[in-house]
Amino acid sequence: MKNTKQIQIIVVAVVVLIMGFLVLRPVKGLVDQEKNTAGAATTEAPANQITLSAASEAAKRGLNPAILNEITDLEAKADKADGDEKVAIYQQLADKWNDVEKFAPQALLYEEMAKISPKFDLWLKAGNAYRKAYTNLQDTTTAKALNQQAIAAYEKAVELNGASLDAKTGLGAAMVTGTNNPMAGIALLQEVVKAEPKNLEANKTLGLFSLQSRQFDKAIERFKTVIEQSPDAESYFYLATGYENIGMKNEAIAAFQKSKDLAADPSLSQFIDRRIDELSK
């Protein structure tokens, strides 16, 4: 069962999609059935970077006092440490931030760790945490900055391990939302699914982009692949949206029902019930 925060995110996505808007910001160039387009990515004008101290202070607001004290104590220890000792303390801090689902300071900690000890897995963890931090973030200025920092982290990871499908997937997804050439990101994601056709994250991301570009047949196939491996309320909802937009009402109803069952949230259930009623007419 999803927690309250996750359910709220799903409900927002439901309303946005049903009203006919896009899940993410408009993506340039998604008009040729996900075809590969050559050209290097060009990032937009750099947003102000988020610092570790700023992210930490913002994330501390409203924390349980006991957890807050633990984090503050670890930060004090980290300030006095260096080298491997500092990395070890940063890892403890990253784990604490993960426990309370505060991903911006966690991402910045992994980046700091990677600067001290430049390892592939640390840059990858930084990129992944940045993506979690900016996804569904309402503050667009902060989201843009975190998106740019995610791209930079993933680029470092790819430099260290060009064969990593996880790094390419993260970089491709971040490039689509954070560069002026989203098709370069699409090309990376297609490279991933060519090497691993059932790659979960790449298919999910390509499915969302297909919905954005109104390539509903493509979106349906992507989300069917996702659901085969990891059925969840959101993926079933996006699948239902694809079916609805090509007139496959029975399939849409079935997928909406699965989304409702998996979400187990009253507000989402009421919304989906209305959708099902309309499709049943």
PDB file of C-alpha atoms in Angstrom:
ATOM      1  CA  MET A   1       0.000   0.000   0.000  1.00  0.00           C
ATOM      2  CA  LYS A   2       1.379   3.411  -0.873  1.00  0.00           C
ATOM      3  CA  ASN A   3       1.964   5.987   1.820  1.00  0.00           C
ATOM      4  CA  THR A   4      -0.014   9.233   1.965  1.00  0.00           C
ATOM      5  CA  LYS A   5       2.608  11.291   0.137  1.00  0.00           C
ATOM      6  CA  GLN A   6       2.794   8.810  -2.733  1.00  0.00           C
ATOM      7  CA  ILE A   7      -0.987   8.670  -3.003  1.00  0.00           C
ATOM      8  CA  GLN A   8      -1.187  12.451  -3.191  1.00  0.00           C
ATOM      9  CA  ILE A   9       1.290  12.394  -6.066  1.00  0.00           C
ATOM     10  CA  ILE A  10      -0.784   9.799  -7.902  1.00  0.00           C
ATOM     11  CA  VAL A  11      -3.989  11.789  -7.401  1.00  0.00           C
ATOM     12  CA  VAL A  12      -2.341  14.896  -8.831  1.00  0.00           C
ATOM     13  CA  ALA A  13      -1.143  12.866 -11.817  1.00  0.00           C
ATOM     14  CA  VAL A  14      -4.635  11.473 -12.311  1.00  0.00           C
ATOM     15  CA  VAL A  15      -6.227  14.910 -12.400  1.00  0.00           C
ATOM     16  CA  VAL A  16      -3.594  16.338 -14.718  1.00  0.00           C
ATOM     17  CA  LEU A  17      -3.732  13.498 -17.209  1.00  0.00           C
ATOM     18  CA  ILE A  18      -7.500  13.235 -17.325  1.00  0.00           C
ATOM     19  CA  MET A  19      -7.830  16.957 -17.914  1.00  0.00           C
ATOM     20  CA  GLY A  20      -5.696  16.513 -21.011  1.00  0.00           C
ATOM     21  CA  PHE A  21      -2.448  18.099 -19.903  1.00  0.00           C
ATOM     22  CA  LEU A  22       0.983  16.481 -19.941  1.00  0.00           C
ATOM     23  CA  VAL A  23       2.512  14.622 -17.025  1.00  0.00           C
ATOM     24  CA  LEU A  24       5.798  16.463 -17.393  1.00  0.00           C
ATOM     25  CA  ARG A  25       6.728  19.728 -19.073  1.00  0.00           C
ATOM     26  CA  PRO A  26       6.312  19.832 -22.881  1.00  0.00           C
ATOM     27  CA  VAL A  27       9.124  18.001 -24.641  1.00  0.00           C
ATOM     28  CA  LYS A  28      10.407  19.349 -27.942  1.00  0.00           C
ATOM     29  CA  GLY A  29      10.708  17.039 -30.885  1.00  0.00           C
ATOM     30  CA  LEU A  30       8.743  14.025 -29.652  1.00  0.00           C
ATOM     31  CA  VAL A  31       6.810  13.637 -32.898  1.00  0.00           C
ATOM     32  CA  ASP A  32       8.431  10.867 -34.888  1.00  0.00           C
ATOM     33  CA  GLN A  33       7.539   7.686 -33.028  1.00  0.00           C
ATOM     34  CA  GLU A  34      10.561   7.859 -30.699  1.00  0.00           C
ATOM     35  CA  LYS A  35      12.984   7.792 -33.622  1.00  0.00           C
ATOM     36  CA  ASN A  36      16.654   8.413 -32.883  1.00  0.00           C
ATOM     37  CA  THR A  37      17.829  11.929 -33.570  1.00  0.00           C
ATOM     38  CA  ALA A  38      21.515  12.770 -33.757  1.00  0.00           C
ATOM     39  CA  GLY A  39      23.026  15.672 -31.878  1.00  0.00           C
ATOM     40  CA  ALA A  40      24.619  16.299 -28.544  1.00  0.00           C
ATOM     41  CA  ALA A  41      22.577  17.526 -25.601  1.00  0.00           C
ATOM     42  CA  THR A  42      22.754  21.195 -24.810  1.00  0.00           C
ATOM     43  CA  THR A  43      21.802  22.126 -21.280  1.00  0.00           C
ATOM     44  CA  GLU A  44      19.726  25.167 -20.601  1.00  0.00           C
ATOM     45  CA  ALA A  45      21.164  28.201 -18.845  1.00  0.00           C
ATOM     46  CA  PRO A  46      22.600  26.807 -15.585  1.00  0.00           C
ATOM     47  CA  ALA A  47      20.376  27.233 -12.578  1.00  0.00           C
ATOM     48  CA  ASN A  48      21.895  28.263  -9.257  1.00  0.00           C
ATOM     49  CA  GLN A  49      23.369  25.154  -7.722  1.00  0.00           C
ATOM     50  CA  ILE A  50      21.948  23.880  -4.457  1.00  0.00           C
ATOM     51  CA  THR A  51      24.576  23.616  -1.719  1.00  0.00           C
ATOM     52  CA  LEU A  52      24.791  20.879   0.882  1.00  0.00           C
ATOM     53  CA  SER A  53      24.359  23.301   3.769  1.00  0.00           C
ATOM     54  CA  ALA A  54      21.280  24.914   2.192  1.00  0.00           C
ATOM     55  CA  ALA A  55      19.696  21.557   1.353  1.00  0.00           C
ATOM     56  CA  SER A  56      20.387  20.253   4.844  1.00  0.00           C
ATOM     57  CA  GLU A  57      18.875  23.276   6.584  1.00  0.00           C
ATOM     58  CA  ALA A  58      15.751  23.123   4.420  1.00  0.00           C
ATOM     59  CA  ALA A  59      15.353  19.377   4.963  1.00  0.00           C
ATOM     60  CA  LYS A  60      15.667  19.683   8.740  1.00  0.00           C
ATOM     61  CA  ARG A  61      12.444  21.650   9.042  1.00  0.00           C
ATOM     62  CA  GLY A  62       9.808  19.611  10.805  1.00  0.00           C
ATOM     63  CA  LEU A  63      12.046  16.641  11.560  1.00  0.00           C
ATOM     64  CA  ASN A  64      11.610  14.575  14.694  1.00  0.00           C
ATOM     65  CA  PRO A  65      13.910  16.153  17.351  1.00  0.00           C
ATOM     66  CA  ALA A  66      15.743  12.878  17.992  1.00  0.00           C
ATOM     67  CA  ILE A  67      16.527  12.381  14.300  1.00  0.00           C
ATOM     68  CA  LEU A  68      17.457  16.047  13.971  1.00  0.00           C
ATOM     69  CA  ASN A  69      19.973  15.701  16.816  1.00  0.00           C
ATOM     70  CA  GLU A  70      21.497  12.604  15.208  1.00  0.00           C
ATOM     71  CA  ILE A  71      21.938  14.400  11.903  1.00  0.00           C
ATOM     72  CA  THR A  72      23.371  17.531  13.538  1.00  0.00           C
ATOM     73  CA  ASP A  73      25.864  15.449  15.523  1.00  0.00           C
ATOM     74  CA  LEU A  74      27.008  13.592  12.413  1.00  0.00           C
ATOM     75  CA  GLU A  75      27.412  16.853  10.508  1.00  0.00           C
ATOM     76  CA  ALA A  76      29.614  18.207  13.306  1.00  0.00           C
ATOM     77  CA  LYS A  77      31.769  15.086  13.156  1.00  0.00           C
ATOM     78  CA  ALA A  78      32.021  15.309   9.377  1.00  0.00           C
ATOM     79  CA  ASP A  79      33.259  18.908   9.601  1.00  0.00           C
ATOM     80  CA  LYS A  80      36.241  17.728  11.658  1.00  0.00           C
ATOM     81  CA  ALA A  81      37.034  14.667   9.519  1.00  0.00           C
ATOM     82  CA  ASP A  82      38.694  14.175   6.175  1.00  0.00           C
ATOM     83  CA  GLY A  83      39.480  11.426   3.679  1.00  0.00           C
ATOM     84  CA  ASP A  84      37.989   7.986   4.251  1.00  0.00           C
ATOM     85  CA  GLU A  85      36.717   8.977   7.714  1.00  0.00           C
ATOM     86  CA  LYS A  86      34.723  11.841   6.210  1.00  0.00           C
ATOM     87  CA  VAL A  87      33.300   9.533   3.525  1.00  0.00           C
ATOM     88  CA  ALA A  88      32.194   7.054   6.196  1.00  0.00           C
ATOM     89  CA  ILE A  89      30.406   9.771   8.176  1.00  0.00           C
ATOM     90  CA  TYR A  90      28.812  11.154   5.020  1.00  0.00           C
ATOM     91  CA  GLN A  91      27.473   7.668   4.289  1.00  0.00           C
ATOM     92  CA  GLN A  92      25.842   7.561   7.710  1.00  0.00           C
ATOM     93  CA  LEU A  93      24.292  10.951   7.013  1.00  0.00           C
ATOM     94  CA  ALA A  94      23.080   9.841   3.583  1.00  0.00           C
ATOM     95  CA  ASP A  95      21.398   6.843   5.211  1.00  0.00           C
ATOM     96  CA  LYS A  96      19.696   9.114   7.756  1.00  0.00           C
ATOM     97  CA  TRP A  97      18.342  11.377   5.018  1.00  0.00           C
ATOM     98  CA  ASN A  98      17.139   8.338   3.095  1.00  0.00           C
ATOM     99  CA  ASP A  99      15.247   7.123   6.167  1.00  0.00           C
ATOM    100  CA  VAL A 100      13.245  10.374   6.248  1.00  0.00           C
ATOM    101  CA  GLU A 101      12.947  10.575   2.430  1.00  0.00           C
ATOM    102  CA  LYS A 102      14.895  13.826   2.096  1.00  0.00           C
ATOM    103  CA  PHE A 103      16.756  13.209  -1.129  1.00  0.00           C
ATOM    104  CA  ALA A 104      18.346  16.574  -1.930  1.00  0.00           C
ATOM    105  CA  PRO A 105      20.854  16.516   0.961  1.00  0.00           C
ATOM    106  CA  GLN A 106      21.388  12.815   0.351  1.00  0.00           C
ATOM    107  CA  ALA A 107      22.308  13.513  -3.294  1.00  0.00           C
ATOM    108  CA  LEU A 108      24.709  16.276  -2.321  1.00  0.00           C
ATOM    109  CA  LEU A 109      26.358  14.013   0.239  1.00  0.00           C
ATOM    110  CA  TYR A 110      26.939  11.329  -2.381  1.00  0.00           C
ATOM    111  CA  GLU A 111      28.404  13.972  -4.680  1.00  0.00           C
ATOM    112  CA  GLU A 112      30.763  15.139  -1.943  1.00  0.00           C
ATOM    113  CA  MET A 113      31.737  11.525  -1.278  1.00  0.00           C
ATOM    114  CA  ALA A 114      32.410  11.012  -4.979  1.00  0.00           C
ATOM    115  CA  LYS A 115      34.651  14.088  -5.082  1.00  0.00           C
ATOM    116  CA  ILE A 116      36.730  12.635  -2.245  1.00  0.00           C
ATOM    117  CA  SER A 117      36.664   9.083  -3.598  1.00  0.00           C
ATOM    118  CA  PRO A 118      35.709   9.219  -7.302  1.00  0.00           C
ATOM    119  CA  LYS A 119      33.896   5.936  -7.701  1.00  0.00           C
ATOM    120  CA  PHE A 120      31.215   4.989 -10.205  1.00  0.00           C
ATOM    121  CA  ASP A 121      28.669   3.824  -7.630  1.00  0.00           C
ATOM    122  CA  LEU A 122      28.864   7.099  -5.691  1.00  0.00           C
ATOM    123  CA  TRP A 123      28.214   9.225  -8.792  1.00  0.00           C
ATOM    124  CA  LEU A 124      25.351   6.907  -9.755  1.00  0.00           C
ATOM    125  CA  LYS A 125      23.824   7.163  -6.279  1.00  0.00           C
ATOM    126  CA  ALA A 126      24.159  10.938  -6.455  1.00  0.00           C
ATOM    127  CA  GLY A 127      22.339  11.058  -9.793  1.00  0.00           C
ATOM    128  CA  ASN A 128      19.572   8.746  -8.578  1.00  0.00           C
ATOM    129  CA  ALA A 129      19.041  10.787  -5.419  1.00  0.00           C
ATOM    130  CA  TYR A 130      18.947  14.038  -7.395  1.00  0.00           C
ATOM    131  CA  ARG A 131      16.236  12.566  -9.638  1.00  0.00           C
ATOM    132  CA  LYS A 132      14.171  11.563  -6.605  1.00  0.00           C
ATOM    133  CA  ALA A 133      14.646  15.045  -5.196  1.00  0.00           C
ATOM    134  CA  TYR A 134      13.380  16.944  -8.233  1.00  0.00           C
ATOM    135  CA  THR A 135      10.619  14.574  -9.294  1.00  0.00           C
ATOM    136  CA  ASN A 136       7.213  16.060  -8.365  1.00  0.00           C
ATOM    137  CA  LEU A 137       8.904  19.067  -6.757  1.00  0.00           C
ATOM    138  CA  GLN A 138       6.636  22.125  -6.949  1.00  0.00           C
ATOM    139  CA  ASP A 139       9.481  24.648  -6.686  1.00  0.00           C
ATOM    140  CA  THR A 140      10.477  24.826 -10.359  1.00  0.00           C
ATOM    141  CA  THR A 141      13.644  26.852  -9.742  1.00  0.00           C
ATOM    142  CA  THR A 142      14.981  24.303  -7.257  1.00  0.00           C
ATOM    143  CA  ALA A 143      13.819  21.430  -9.465  1.00  0.00           C
ATOM    144  CA  LYS A 144      15.756  22.874 -12.409  1.00  0.00           C
ATOM    145  CA  ALA A 145      18.914  23.202 -10.339  1.00  0.00           C
ATOM    146  CA  LEU A 146      18.629  19.643  -9.036  1.00  0.00           C
ATOM    147  CA  ASN A 147      17.926  18.387 -12.571  1.00  0.00           C
ATOM    148  CA  GLN A 148      21.162  19.989 -13.815  1.00  0.00           C
ATOM    149  CA  GLN A 149      23.093  18.489 -10.906  1.00  0.00           C
ATOM    150  CA  ALA A 150      21.628  15.076 -11.704  1.00  0.00           C
ATOM    151  CA  ILE A 151      22.854  15.356 -15.298  1.00  0.00           C
ATOM    152  CA  ALA A 152      26.349  16.269 -14.125  1.00  0.00           C
ATOM    153  CA  ALA A 153      26.444  13.332 -11.690  1.00  0.00           C
ATOM    154  CA  TYR A 154      25.224  10.834 -14.277  1.00  0.00           C
ATOM    155  CA  GLU A 155      27.756  12.130 -16.800  1.00  0.00           C
ATOM    156  CA  LYS A 156      30.520  11.422 -14.285  1.00  0.00           C
ATOM    157  CA  ALA A 157      29.114   7.921 -13.748  1.00  0.00           C
ATOM    158  CA  VAL A 158      29.005   7.234 -17.489  1.00  0.00           C
ATOM    159  CA  GLU A 159      32.592   8.463 -17.839  1.00  0.00           C
ATOM    160  CA  LEU A 160      33.663   5.882 -15.271  1.00  0.00           C
ATOM    161  CA  ASN A 161      31.493   3.059 -16.617  1.00  0.00           C
ATOM    162  CA  GLY A 162      30.171   3.579 -20.124  1.00  0.00           C
ATOM    163  CA  ALA A 163      28.543   0.133 -20.118  1.00  0.00           C
ATOM    164  CA  SER A 164      26.216   0.832 -17.202  1.00  0.00           C
ATOM    165  CA  LEU A 165      22.596   0.722 -18.290  1.00  0.00           C
ATOM    166  CA  ASP A 166      21.498   2.243 -14.973  1.00  0.00           C
ATOM    167  CA  ALA A 167      23.693   5.297 -15.516  1.00  0.00           C
ATOM    168  CA  LYS A 168      22.537   5.691 -19.127  1.00  0.00           C
ATOM    169  CA  THR A 169      18.893   5.379 -18.082  1.00  0.00           C
ATOM    170  CA  GLY A 170      19.258   8.041 -15.412  1.00  0.00           C
ATOM    171  CA  LEU A 171      21.185  10.343 -17.717  1.00  0.00           C
ATOM    172  CA  GLY A 172      18.692   9.898 -20.549  1.00  0.00           C
ATOM    173  CA  ALA A 173      15.724  10.687 -18.309  1.00  0.00           C
ATOM    174  CA  ALA A 174      17.424  13.724 -16.777  1.00  0.00           C
ATOM    175  CA  MET A 175      18.458  15.032 -20.205  1.00  0.00           C
ATOM    176  CA  VAL A 176      14.896  14.930 -21.519  1.00  0.00           C
ATOM    177  CA  THR A 177      13.637  17.201 -18.747  1.00  0.00           C
ATOM    178  CA  GLY A 178      16.774  19.300 -18.352  1.00  0.00           C
ATOM    179  CA  THR A 179      18.247  20.032 -21.786  1.00  0.00           C
ATOM    180  CA  ASN A 180      17.333  21.806 -24.999  1.00  0.00           C
ATOM    181  CA  ASN A 181      17.795  18.575 -26.940  1.00  0.00           C
ATOM    182  CA  PRO A 182      15.529  15.988 -25.288  1.00  0.00           C
ATOM    183  CA  MET A 183      15.841  13.636 -28.241  1.00  0.00           C
ATOM    184  CA  ALA A 184      19.444  12.986 -27.232  1.00  0.00           C
ATOM    185  CA  GLY A 185      18.037  11.664 -23.950  1.00  0.00           C
ATOM    186  CA  ILE A 186      15.478   9.578 -25.811  1.00  0.00           C
ATOM    187  CA  ALA A 187      18.277   8.106 -27.911  1.00  0.00           C
ATOM    188  CA  LEU A 188      20.121   7.050 -24.745  1.00  0.00           C
ATOM    189  CA  LEU A 189      16.985   5.400 -23.355  1.00  0.00           C
ATOM    190  CA  GLN A 190      16.423   3.568 -26.615  1.00  0.00           C
ATOM    191  CA  GLU A 191      20.011   2.362 -26.440  1.00  0.00           C
ATOM    192  CA  VAL A 192      19.214   0.909 -23.035  1.00  0.00           C
ATOM    193  CA  VAL A 193      16.068  -0.945 -24.138  1.00  0.00           C
ATOM    194  CA  LYS A 194      17.881  -2.250 -27.209  1.00  0.00           C
ATOM    195  CA  ALA A 195      20.454  -3.848 -24.920  1.00  0.00           C
ATOM    196  CA  GLU A 196      17.875  -4.865 -22.292  1.00  0.00           C
ATOM    197  CA  PRO A 197      14.318  -4.856 -23.722  1.00  0.00           C
ATOM    198  CA  LYS A 198      12.629  -5.258 -20.334  1.00  0.00           C
ATOM    199  CA  ASN A 199      14.633  -2.602 -18.502  1.00  0.00           C
ATOM    200  CA  LEU A 200      12.101  -1.282 -15.994  1.00  0.00           C
ATOM    201  CA  GLU A 201      13.156   2.343 -15.585  1.00  0.00           C
ATOM    202  CA  ALA A 202      13.909   2.949 -19.253  1.00  0.00           C
ATOM    203  CA  ASN A 203      10.542   1.543 -20.335  1.00  0.00           C
ATOM    204  CA  LYS A 204       8.699   3.541 -17.693  1.00  0.00           C
ATOM    205  CA  THR A 205      10.418   6.753 -18.733  1.00  0.00           C
ATOM    206  CA  LEU A 206       9.875   6.134 -22.439  1.00  0.00           C
ATOM    207  CA  GLY A 207       6.239   5.312 -21.675  1.00  0.00           C
ATOM    208  CA  LEU A 208       5.723   8.689 -20.030  1.00  0.00           C
ATOM    209  CA  PHE A 209       7.375  10.452 -22.939  1.00  0.00           C
ATOM    210  CA  SER A 210       5.127   8.548 -25.336  1.00  0.00           C
ATOM    211  CA  LEU A 211       2.072   9.795 -23.437  1.00  0.00           C
ATOM    212  CA  GLN A 212       3.405  13.332 -23.671  1.00  0.00           C
ATOM    213  CA  SER A 213       3.810  13.086 -27.422  1.00  0.00           C
ATOM    214  CA  ARG A 214       0.407  11.380 -27.773  1.00  0.00           C
ATOM    215  CA  GLN A 215       1.972   8.177 -29.072  1.00  0.00           C
ATOM    216  CA  PHE A 216      -0.533   6.123 -27.119  1.00  0.00           C
ATOM    217  CA  ASP A 217       0.170   2.778 -28.829  1.00  0.00           C
ATOM    218  CA  LYS A 218       3.818   3.147 -27.871  1.00  0.00           C
ATOM    219  CA  ALA A 219       2.911   4.135 -24.318  1.00  0.00           C
ATOM    220  CA  ILE A 220       0.670   1.086 -23.924  1.00  0.00           C
ATOM    221  CA  GLU A 221       3.450  -1.290 -24.954  1.00  0.00           C
ATOM    222  CA  ARG A 222       5.920   0.400 -22.604  1.00  0.00           C
ATOM    223  CA  PHE A 223       3.631   0.213 -19.585  1.00  0.00           C
ATOM    224  CA  LYS A 224       2.611  -3.363 -20.337  1.00  0.00           C
ATOM    225  CA  THR A 225       6.317  -4.225 -20.155  1.00  0.00           C
ATOM    226  CA  VAL A 226       6.628  -2.339 -16.866  1.00  0.00           C
ATOM    227  CA  ILE A 227       3.585  -4.006 -15.319  1.00  0.00           C
ATOM    228  CA  GLU A 228       4.802  -7.482 -16.248  1.00  0.00           C
ATOM    229  CA  GLN A 229       7.696  -6.950 -13.862  1.00  0.00           C
ATOM    230  CA  SER A 230       6.490  -4.434 -11.284  1.00  0.00           C
ATOM    231  CA  PRO A 231       2.734  -3.769 -11.206  1.00  0.00           C
ATOM    232  CA  ASP A 232       1.889  -0.570  -9.374  1.00  0.00           C
ATOM    233  CA  ALA A 233      -1.000   1.890  -9.249  1.00  0.00           C
ATOM    234  CA  GLU A 234       0.689   4.598 -11.290  1.00  0.00           C
ATOM    235  CA  SER A 235       1.748   2.320 -14.127  1.00  0.00           C
ATOM    236  CA  TYR A 236      -1.748   0.848 -14.391  1.00  0.00           C
ATOM    237  CA  PHE A 237      -3.176   4.353 -14.435  1.00  0.00           C
ATOM    238  CA  TYR A 238      -0.874   5.406 -17.281  1.00  0.00           C
ATOM    239  CA  LEU A 239      -1.733   2.193 -19.128  1.00  0.00           C
ATOM    240  CA  ALA A 240      -5.430   2.960 -18.715  1.00  0.00           C
ATOM    241  CA  THR A 241      -4.857   6.483 -20.023  1.00  0.00           C
ATOM    242  CA  GLY A 242      -3.234   5.061 -23.132  1.00  0.00           C
ATOM    243  CA  TYR A 243      -6.112   2.672 -23.734  1.00  0.00           C
ATOM    244  CA  GLU A 244      -8.706   5.394 -23.163  1.00  0.00           C
ATOM    245  CA  ASN A 245      -7.096   7.700 -25.706  1.00  0.00           C
ATOM    246  CA  ILE A 246      -7.258   5.110 -28.489  1.00  0.00           C
ATOM    247  CA  GLY A 247     -10.836   4.122 -27.698  1.00  0.00           C
ATOM    248  CA  MET A 248     -10.175   0.734 -26.048  1.00  0.00           C
ATOM    249  CA  LYS A 249     -12.745   1.290 -23.307  1.00  0.00           C
ATOM    250  CA  ASN A 250     -12.900  -2.214 -21.827  1.00  0.00           C
ATOM    251  CA  GLU A 251      -9.128  -2.397 -21.506  1.00  0.00           C
ATOM    252  CA  ALA A 252      -9.063   1.103 -20.003  1.00  0.00           C
ATOM    253  CA  ILE A 253     -11.703   0.159 -17.426  1.00  0.00           C
ATOM    254  CA  ALA A 254      -9.784  -2.979 -16.418  1.00  0.00           C
ATOM    255  CA  ALA A 255      -6.527  -1.037 -16.035  1.00  0.00           C
ATOM    256  CA  PHE A 256      -8.199   1.762 -14.068  1.00  0.00           C
ATOM    257  CA  GLN A 257      -9.706  -0.867 -11.753  1.00  0.00           C
ATOM    258  CA  LYS A 258      -6.254  -2.387 -11.133  1.00  0.00           C
ATOM    259  CA  SER A 259      -4.874   1.083 -10.373  1.00  0.00           C
ATOM    260  CA  LYS A 260      -7.674   1.631  -7.879  1.00  0.00           C
ATOM    261  CA  ASP A 261      -7.106  -1.732  -6.196  1.00  0.00           C
ATOM    262  CA  LEU A 262      -3.363  -1.232  -5.837  1.00  0.00           C
ATOM    263  CA  ALA A 263      -3.562   2.348  -4.606  1.00  0.00           C
ATOM    264  CA  ALA A 264      -6.217   1.569  -1.961  1.00  0.00           C
ATOM    265  CA  ASP A 265      -6.868   5.288  -1.469  1.00  0.00           C
ATOM    266  CA  PRO A 266     -10.448   6.625  -1.085  1.00  0.00           C
ATOM    267  CA  SER A 267      -9.911   9.884  -3.008  1.00  0.00           C
ATOM    268  CA  LEU A 268      -8.243   8.114  -5.923  1.00  0.00           C
ATOM    269  CA  SER A 269     -10.905   5.406  -5.862  1.00  0.00           C
ATOM    270  CA  GLN A 270     -13.696   7.957  -6.175  1.00  0.00           C
ATOM    271  CA  PHE A 271     -11.935   9.656  -9.060  1.00  0.00           C
ATOM    272  CA  ILE A 272     -11.371   6.393 -10.922  1.00  0.00           C
ATOM    273  CA  ASP A 273     -14.965   5.309 -10.284  1.00  0.00           C
ATOM    274  CA  ARG A 274     -16.112   8.435 -12.110  1.00  0.00           C
ATOM    275  CA  ARG A 275     -13.787   7.646 -15.001  1.00  0.00           C
ATOM    276  CA  ILE A 276     -15.074   4.079 -15.177  1.00  0.00           C
ATOM    277  CA  ASP A 277     -18.693   5.281 -15.109  1.00  0.00           C
ATOM    278  CA  GLU A 278     -18.046   7.598 -18.046  1.00  0.00           C
ATOM    279  CA  LEU A 279     -16.237   4.882 -20.009  1.00  0.00           C
ATOM    280  CA  SER A 280     -19.091   2.438 -19.350  1.00  0.00           C
ATOM    281  CA  LYS A 281     -21.719   4.639 -21.015  1.00  0.00           C
TER     282      LYS A 281
END
